[in-house]
Amino acid sequence: MSAVICGSLAFDTIMTFEGRFSEQILPDQLHILNVSFLVPALRREFGGCAGNIAYSLRQLGGKALPMATVGTDGAEYVERMDGLGISTEFVRQVGDTYTAQAMIMTDRDNNQITAFHPGAMMQAHVTRIEARADIKLGIISPDGRDAMLQHAEQFKAAGIPFVFDPGQGLPMFDGKELSHFVELATWVTVNDYEAKMLCDRTGLSCAELSERVQGLVVTLGAEGCEVWIDGEKTVVPPVKAEAVVDPTGCGDAFRGALLFGLEQGWPLERCAALGNRVGALKIATRGGQNYTLTDAQIAG
């Protein structure tokens, strides 16, 4: 069975700042912010939420169907996905625009500042979701605004259960729109910062949100994650990483594992535990799609 992964395919330009952002940004001078960071290390990686989640799911043995758009410079990305055994059936190439680009700067404490050019992603809504016998579930990850709104409605209409994962796209939506996403979704996953924003905009607590879906997962980075079901919270402990090299794509690695577990029919806590393990393995490598998983690592 397959999982439809709605989101971006992007090229990530990743830069490393050897200091701390907190030492360079003066809180009382934010109204005249003008900073420059020296980044001696720079590299370009394949990224985007749909690409990273699909990569994680494929590493675990699942079948990923990313639904995304690329620009005139996207042929290399499509070829790579084909080579990895990831279906490109729902990947559309758009003319007269670039593939989405993310410029990510990470400091020594693994804090990140990201600038994102959406490019072809803004036409992601053109591709529709339809019911199909081999599609078991899906996920709405950060994408074009219209695509996220329309794909959520299409998942619901097709009877396909899905995860709402707004990520960095969350600020695009007001409280009414976010509440509607939750009504349509089967599960919701956010990180702790996004959880606070989601609660603030909807006026609902995590407990209340979890009563409207089958489960809410709040990731806490190195602290593991929270699983909320029917208003009750369970803390799923973290997995200690062997090395902390690059946090880029860790959340997406977690979500690929979440989809894999849900496809197997596992309880949400077990899905989250696998997500913690895969995230800890991913953080030991650079980029969002350069790690490999062995059966022994997956089993823990």
PDB file of N, CA and C in Angstrom, residues 116-181:
ATOM      1  N   PHE A 116      13.033  30.884   2.308  1.00  0.00           N
ATOM      2  CA  PHE A 116      12.451  29.910   1.385  1.00  0.00           C
ATOM      3  C   PHE A 116      11.824  30.603   0.181  1.00  0.00           C
ATOM      4  N   HIS A 117      12.247  30.192  -1.015  1.00  0.00           N
ATOM      5  CA  HIS A 117      11.637  30.662  -2.262  1.00  0.00           C
ATOM      6  C   HIS A 117      10.742  29.547  -2.790  1.00  0.00           C
ATOM      7  N   PRO A 118       9.422  29.742  -2.861  1.00  0.00           N
ATOM      8  CA  PRO A 118       8.518  28.642  -3.204  1.00  0.00           C
ATOM      9  C   PRO A 118       8.581  28.193  -4.649  1.00  0.00           C
ATOM     10  N   GLY A 119       8.821  29.101  -5.585  1.00  0.00           N
ATOM     11  CA  GLY A 119       8.938  28.713  -6.987  1.00  0.00           C
ATOM     12  C   GLY A 119       7.767  27.869  -7.469  1.00  0.00           C
ATOM     13  N   ALA A 120       8.084  26.721  -8.069  1.00  0.00           N
ATOM     14  CA  ALA A 120       7.067  25.846  -8.655  1.00  0.00           C
ATOM     15  C   ALA A 120       6.064  25.333  -7.637  1.00  0.00           C
ATOM     16  N   MET A 121       6.426  25.352  -6.379  1.00  0.00           N
ATOM     17  CA  MET A 121       5.533  24.849  -5.330  1.00  0.00           C
ATOM     18  C   MET A 121       4.203  25.587  -5.316  1.00  0.00           C
ATOM     19  N   MET A 122       4.184  26.843  -5.775  1.00  0.00           N
ATOM     20  CA  MET A 122       2.955  27.630  -5.746  1.00  0.00           C
ATOM     21  C   MET A 122       1.902  27.117  -6.725  1.00  0.00           C
ATOM     22  N   GLN A 123       2.285  26.163  -7.561  1.00  0.00           N
ATOM     23  CA  GLN A 123       1.314  25.562  -8.480  1.00  0.00           C
ATOM     24  C   GLN A 123       0.999  24.116  -8.107  1.00  0.00           C
ATOM     25  N   ALA A 124       1.316  23.742  -6.891  1.00  0.00           N
ATOM     26  CA  ALA A 124       1.107  22.359  -6.452  1.00  0.00           C
ATOM     27  C   ALA A 124      -0.367  21.974  -6.398  1.00  0.00           C
ATOM     28  N   HIS A 125      -1.253  22.960  -6.286  1.00  0.00           N
ATOM     29  CA  HIS A 125      -2.680  22.661  -6.187  1.00  0.00           C
ATOM     30  C   HIS A 125      -3.259  22.107  -7.488  1.00  0.00           C
ATOM     31  N   VAL A 126      -2.520  22.234  -8.586  1.00  0.00           N
ATOM     32  CA  VAL A 126      -3.028  21.765  -9.880  1.00  0.00           C
ATOM     33  C   VAL A 126      -3.249  20.251  -9.861  1.00  0.00           C
ATOM     34  N   THR A 127      -2.411  19.518  -9.144  1.00  0.00           N
ATOM     35  CA  THR A 127      -2.541  18.065  -9.058  1.00  0.00           C
ATOM     36  C   THR A 127      -3.576  17.706  -7.998  1.00  0.00           C
ATOM     37  N   ARG A 128      -4.546  16.875  -8.367  1.00  0.00           N
ATOM     38  CA  ARG A 128      -5.635  16.522  -7.467  1.00  0.00           C
ATOM     39  C   ARG A 128      -5.426  15.144  -6.844  1.00  0.00           C
ATOM     40  N   ILE A 129      -6.011  14.959  -5.673  1.00  0.00           N
ATOM     41  CA  ILE A 129      -6.016  13.669  -4.987  1.00  0.00           C
ATOM     42  C   ILE A 129      -7.326  12.963  -5.286  1.00  0.00           C
ATOM     43  N   GLU A 130      -7.225  11.726  -5.737  1.00  0.00           N
ATOM     44  CA  GLU A 130      -8.406  10.920  -6.016  1.00  0.00           C
ATOM     45  C   GLU A 130      -8.297   9.598  -5.267  1.00  0.00           C
ATOM     46  N   ALA A 131      -9.432   9.021  -4.935  1.00  0.00           N
ATOM     47  CA  ALA A 131      -9.442   7.716  -4.275  1.00  0.00           C
ATOM     48  C   ALA A 131      -8.852   6.665  -5.205  1.00  0.00           C
ATOM     49  N   ARG A 132      -8.047   5.770  -4.641  1.00  0.00           N
ATOM     50  CA  ARG A 132      -7.446   4.700  -5.423  1.00  0.00           C
ATOM     51  C   ARG A 132      -7.188   3.523  -4.490  1.00  0.00           C
ATOM     52  N   ALA A 133      -7.365   2.321  -4.978  1.00  0.00           N
ATOM     53  CA  ALA A 133      -7.328   1.141  -4.124  1.00  0.00           C
ATOM     54  C   ALA A 133      -5.993   0.963  -3.411  1.00  0.00           C
ATOM     55  N   ASP A 134      -4.891   1.383  -4.040  1.00  0.00           N
ATOM     56  CA  ASP A 134      -3.576   1.135  -3.446  1.00  0.00           C
ATOM     57  C   ASP A 134      -3.117   2.261  -2.521  1.00  0.00           C
ATOM     58  N   ILE A 135      -3.903   3.323  -2.377  1.00  0.00           N
ATOM     59  CA  ILE A 135      -3.527   4.442  -1.504  1.00  0.00           C
ATOM     60  C   ILE A 135      -4.209   4.271  -0.154  1.00  0.00           C
ATOM     61  N   LYS A 136      -3.397   4.103   0.903  1.00  0.00           N
ATOM     62  CA  LYS A 136      -3.938   3.809   2.223  1.00  0.00           C
ATOM     63  C   LYS A 136      -4.059   5.038   3.101  1.00  0.00           C
ATOM     64  N   LEU A 137      -3.119   5.979   2.976  1.00  0.00           N
ATOM     65  CA  LEU A 137      -3.141   7.180   3.810  1.00  0.00           C
ATOM     66  C   LEU A 137      -2.312   8.264   3.153  1.00  0.00           C
ATOM     67  N   GLY A 138      -2.290   9.442   3.784  1.00  0.00           N
ATOM     68  CA  GLY A 138      -1.531  10.544   3.221  1.00  0.00           C
ATOM     69  C   GLY A 138      -1.078  11.514   4.288  1.00  0.00           C
ATOM     70  N   ILE A 139      -0.384  12.539   3.854  1.00  0.00           N
ATOM     71  CA  ILE A 139       0.087  13.585   4.759  1.00  0.00           C
ATOM     72  C   ILE A 139       0.067  14.918   4.013  1.00  0.00           C
ATOM     73  N   ILE A 140      -0.377  15.959   4.703  1.00  0.00           N
ATOM     74  CA  ILE A 140      -0.286  17.328   4.207  1.00  0.00           C
ATOM     75  C   ILE A 140       0.880  17.977   4.936  1.00  0.00           C
ATOM     76  N   SER A 141       2.009  18.143   4.257  1.00  0.00           N
ATOM     77  CA  SER A 141       3.163  18.837   4.833  1.00  0.00           C
ATOM     78  C   SER A 141       3.261  20.215   4.181  1.00  0.00           C
ATOM     79  N   PRO A 142       4.166  21.091   4.640  1.00  0.00           N
ATOM     80  CA  PRO A 142       4.237  22.446   4.094  1.00  0.00           C
ATOM     81  C   PRO A 142       4.306  22.465   2.568  1.00  0.00           C
ATOM     82  N   ASP A 143       3.446  23.279   1.973  1.00  0.00           N
ATOM     83  CA  ASP A 143       3.281  23.309   0.527  1.00  0.00           C
ATOM     84  C   ASP A 143       2.718  24.682   0.165  1.00  0.00           C
ATOM     85  N   GLY A 144       2.320  24.882  -1.076  1.00  0.00           N
ATOM     86  CA  GLY A 144       1.622  26.096  -1.434  1.00  0.00           C
ATOM     87  C   GLY A 144       0.327  26.203  -0.638  1.00  0.00           C
ATOM     88  N   ARG A 145      -0.070  27.417  -0.314  1.00  0.00           N
ATOM     89  CA  ARG A 145      -1.272  27.614   0.507  1.00  0.00           C
ATOM     90  C   ARG A 145      -2.514  26.961  -0.117  1.00  0.00           C
ATOM     91  N   ASP A 146      -2.744  27.233  -1.407  1.00  0.00           N
ATOM     92  CA  ASP A 146      -3.916  26.656  -2.062  1.00  0.00           C
ATOM     93  C   ASP A 146      -3.846  25.138  -2.090  1.00  0.00           C
ATOM     94  N   ALA A 147      -2.651  24.597  -2.303  1.00  0.00           N
ATOM     95  CA  ALA A 147      -2.495  23.141  -2.346  1.00  0.00           C
ATOM     96  C   ALA A 147      -2.845  22.519  -0.999  1.00  0.00           C
ATOM     97  N   MET A 148      -2.386  23.111   0.091  1.00  0.00           N
ATOM     98  CA  MET A 148      -2.673  22.550   1.407  1.00  0.00           C
ATOM     99  C   MET A 148      -4.172  22.561   1.684  1.00  0.00           C
ATOM    100  N   LEU A 149      -4.839  23.673   1.363  1.00  0.00           N
ATOM    101  CA  LEU A 149      -6.283  23.770   1.590  1.00  0.00           C
ATOM    102  C   LEU A 149      -7.046  22.768   0.732  1.00  0.00           C
ATOM    103  N   GLN A 150      -6.715  22.717  -0.545  1.00  0.00           N
ATOM    104  CA  GLN A 150      -7.471  21.858  -1.456  1.00  0.00           C
ATOM    105  C   GLN A 150      -7.172  20.381  -1.248  1.00  0.00           C
ATOM    106  N   HIS A 151      -5.918  20.044  -0.993  1.00  0.00           N
ATOM    107  CA  HIS A 151      -5.577  18.634  -0.810  1.00  0.00           C
ATOM    108  C   HIS A 151      -6.200  18.064   0.462  1.00  0.00           C
ATOM    109  N   ALA A 152      -6.322  18.878   1.497  1.00  0.00           N
ATOM    110  CA  ALA A 152      -6.994  18.405   2.718  1.00  0.00           C
ATOM    111  C   ALA A 152      -8.451  18.061   2.416  1.00  0.00           C
ATOM    112  N   GLU A 153      -9.131  18.918   1.680  1.00  0.00           N
ATOM    113  CA  GLU A 153     -10.520  18.650   1.303  1.00  0.00           C
ATOM    114  C   GLU A 153     -10.609  17.408   0.419  1.00  0.00           C
ATOM    115  N   GLN A 154      -9.646  17.245  -0.482  1.00  0.00           N
ATOM    116  CA  GLN A 154      -9.663  16.107  -1.403  1.00  0.00           C
ATOM    117  C   GLN A 154      -9.382  14.788  -0.678  1.00  0.00           C
ATOM    118  N   PHE A 155      -8.458  14.794   0.275  1.00  0.00           N
ATOM    119  CA  PHE A 155      -8.233  13.587   1.085  1.00  0.00           C
ATOM    120  C   PHE A 155      -9.529  13.166   1.765  1.00  0.00           C
ATOM    121  N   LYS A 156     -10.190  14.137   2.386  1.00  0.00           N
ATOM    122  CA  LYS A 156     -11.428  13.841   3.111  1.00  0.00           C
ATOM    123  C   LYS A 156     -12.496  13.302   2.168  1.00  0.00           C
ATOM    124  N   ALA A 157     -12.666  13.942   1.014  1.00  0.00           N
ATOM    125  CA  ALA A 157     -13.678  13.516   0.053  1.00  0.00           C
ATOM    126  C   ALA A 157     -13.393  12.120  -0.489  1.00  0.00           C
ATOM    127  N   ALA A 158     -12.097  11.789  -0.619  1.00  0.00           N
ATOM    128  CA  ALA A 158     -11.710  10.478  -1.138  1.00  0.00           C
ATOM    129  C   ALA A 158     -11.729   9.394  -0.063  1.00  0.00           C
ATOM    130  N   GLY A 159     -11.973   9.786   1.184  1.00  0.00           N
ATOM    131  CA  GLY A 159     -11.989   8.812   2.270  1.00  0.00           C
ATOM    132  C   GLY A 159     -10.612   8.293   2.639  1.00  0.00           C
ATOM    133  N   ILE A 160      -9.579   9.107   2.388  1.00  0.00           N
ATOM    134  CA  ILE A 160      -8.198   8.709   2.690  1.00  0.00           C
ATOM    135  C   ILE A 160      -7.778   9.374   4.000  1.00  0.00           C
ATOM    136  N   PRO A 161      -7.518   8.613   5.052  1.00  0.00           N
ATOM    137  CA  PRO A 161      -7.051   9.226   6.306  1.00  0.00           C
ATOM    138  C   PRO A 161      -5.714   9.914   6.097  1.00  0.00           C
ATOM    139  N   PHE A 162      -5.512  11.066   6.768  1.00  0.00           N
ATOM    140  CA  PHE A 162      -4.261  11.784   6.540  1.00  0.00           C
ATOM    141  C   PHE A 162      -3.770  12.495   7.797  1.00  0.00           C
ATOM    142  N   VAL A 163      -2.474  12.759   7.784  1.00  0.00           N
ATOM    143  CA  VAL A 163      -1.798  13.505   8.839  1.00  0.00           C
ATOM    144  C   VAL A 163      -1.728  14.965   8.406  1.00  0.00           C
ATOM    145  N   PHE A 164      -2.124  15.865   9.288  1.00  0.00           N
ATOM    146  CA  PHE A 164      -1.940  17.298   9.042  1.00  0.00           C
ATOM    147  C   PHE A 164      -0.649  17.720   9.714  1.00  0.00           C
ATOM    148  N   ASP A 165       0.318  18.135   8.906  1.00  0.00           N
ATOM    149  CA  ASP A 165       1.662  18.491   9.367  1.00  0.00           C
ATOM    150  C   ASP A 165       2.007  19.872   8.801  1.00  0.00           C
ATOM    151  N   PRO A 166       1.460  20.950   9.392  1.00  0.00           N
ATOM    152  CA  PRO A 166       1.615  22.274   8.784  1.00  0.00           C
ATOM    153  C   PRO A 166       3.026  22.818   8.791  1.00  0.00           C
ATOM    154  N   GLY A 167       3.846  22.432   9.776  1.00  0.00           N
ATOM    155  CA  GLY A 167       5.235  22.858   9.827  1.00  0.00           C
ATOM    156  C   GLY A 167       5.403  24.359   9.686  1.00  0.00           C
ATOM    157  N   GLN A 168       6.372  24.743   8.880  1.00  0.00           N
ATOM    158  CA  GLN A 168       6.660  26.165   8.690  1.00  0.00           C
ATOM    159  C   GLN A 168       5.594  26.879   7.866  1.00  0.00           C
ATOM    160  N   GLY A 169       4.628  26.115   7.328  1.00  0.00           N
ATOM    161  CA  GLY A 169       3.519  26.733   6.619  1.00  0.00           C
ATOM    162  C   GLY A 169       2.394  27.177   7.536  1.00  0.00           C
ATOM    163  N   LEU A 170       2.485  26.848   8.811  1.00  0.00           N
ATOM    164  CA  LEU A 170       1.400  27.150   9.741  1.00  0.00           C
ATOM    165  C   LEU A 170       1.034  28.640   9.790  1.00  0.00           C
ATOM    166  N   PRO A 171       2.001  29.566   9.781  1.00  0.00           N
ATOM    167  CA  PRO A 171       1.632  30.986   9.877  1.00  0.00           C
ATOM    168  C   PRO A 171       0.781  31.504   8.722  1.00  0.00           C
ATOM    169  N   MET A 172       0.672  30.742   7.615  1.00  0.00           N
ATOM    170  CA  MET A 172      -0.143  31.191   6.487  1.00  0.00           C
ATOM    171  C   MET A 172      -1.637  31.155   6.790  1.00  0.00           C
ATOM    172  N   PHE A 173      -2.032  30.451   7.860  1.00  0.00           N
ATOM    173  CA  PHE A 173      -3.445  30.193   8.100  1.00  0.00           C
ATOM    174  C   PHE A 173      -3.920  30.833   9.394  1.00  0.00           C
ATOM    175  N   ASP A 174      -5.170  31.296   9.386  1.00  0.00           N
ATOM    176  CA  ASP A 174      -5.739  31.864  10.601  1.00  0.00           C
ATOM    177  C   ASP A 174      -6.388  30.754  11.435  1.00  0.00           C
ATOM    178  N   GLY A 175      -6.948  31.127  12.563  1.00  0.00           N
ATOM    179  CA  GLY A 175      -7.502  30.144  13.477  1.00  0.00           C
ATOM    180  C   GLY A 175      -8.636  29.335  12.879  1.00  0.00           C
ATOM    181  N   LYS A 176      -9.500  29.985  12.116  1.00  0.00           N
ATOM    182  CA  LYS A 176     -10.631  29.284  11.508  1.00  0.00           C
ATOM    183  C   LYS A 176     -10.145  28.243  10.511  1.00  0.00           C
ATOM    184  N   GLU A 177      -9.167  28.607   9.700  1.00  0.00           N
ATOM    185  CA  GLU A 177      -8.643  27.674   8.707  1.00  0.00           C
ATOM    186  C   GLU A 177      -7.926  26.503   9.377  1.00  0.00           C
ATOM    187  N   LEU A 178      -7.152  26.784  10.410  1.00  0.00           N
ATOM    188  CA  LEU A 178      -6.447  25.715  11.116  1.00  0.00           C
ATOM    189  C   LEU A 178      -7.425  24.769  11.797  1.00  0.00           C
ATOM    190  N   SER A 179      -8.476  25.318  12.379  1.00  0.00           N
ATOM    191  CA  SER A 179      -9.500  24.476  13.011  1.00  0.00           C
ATOM    192  C   SER A 179     -10.151  23.560  11.976  1.00  0.00           C
ATOM    193  N   HIS A 180     -10.352  24.085  10.764  1.00  0.00           N
ATOM    194  CA  HIS A 180     -10.963  23.270   9.710  1.00  0.00           C
ATOM    195  C   HIS A 180     -10.012  22.154   9.281  1.00  0.00           C
ATOM    196  N   PHE A 181      -8.713  22.457   9.169  1.00  0.00           N
ATOM    197  CA  PHE A 181      -7.740  21.400   8.879  1.00  0.00           C
ATOM    198  C   PHE A 181      -7.857  20.272   9.906  1.00  0.00           C
TER     199      PHE A 181
END
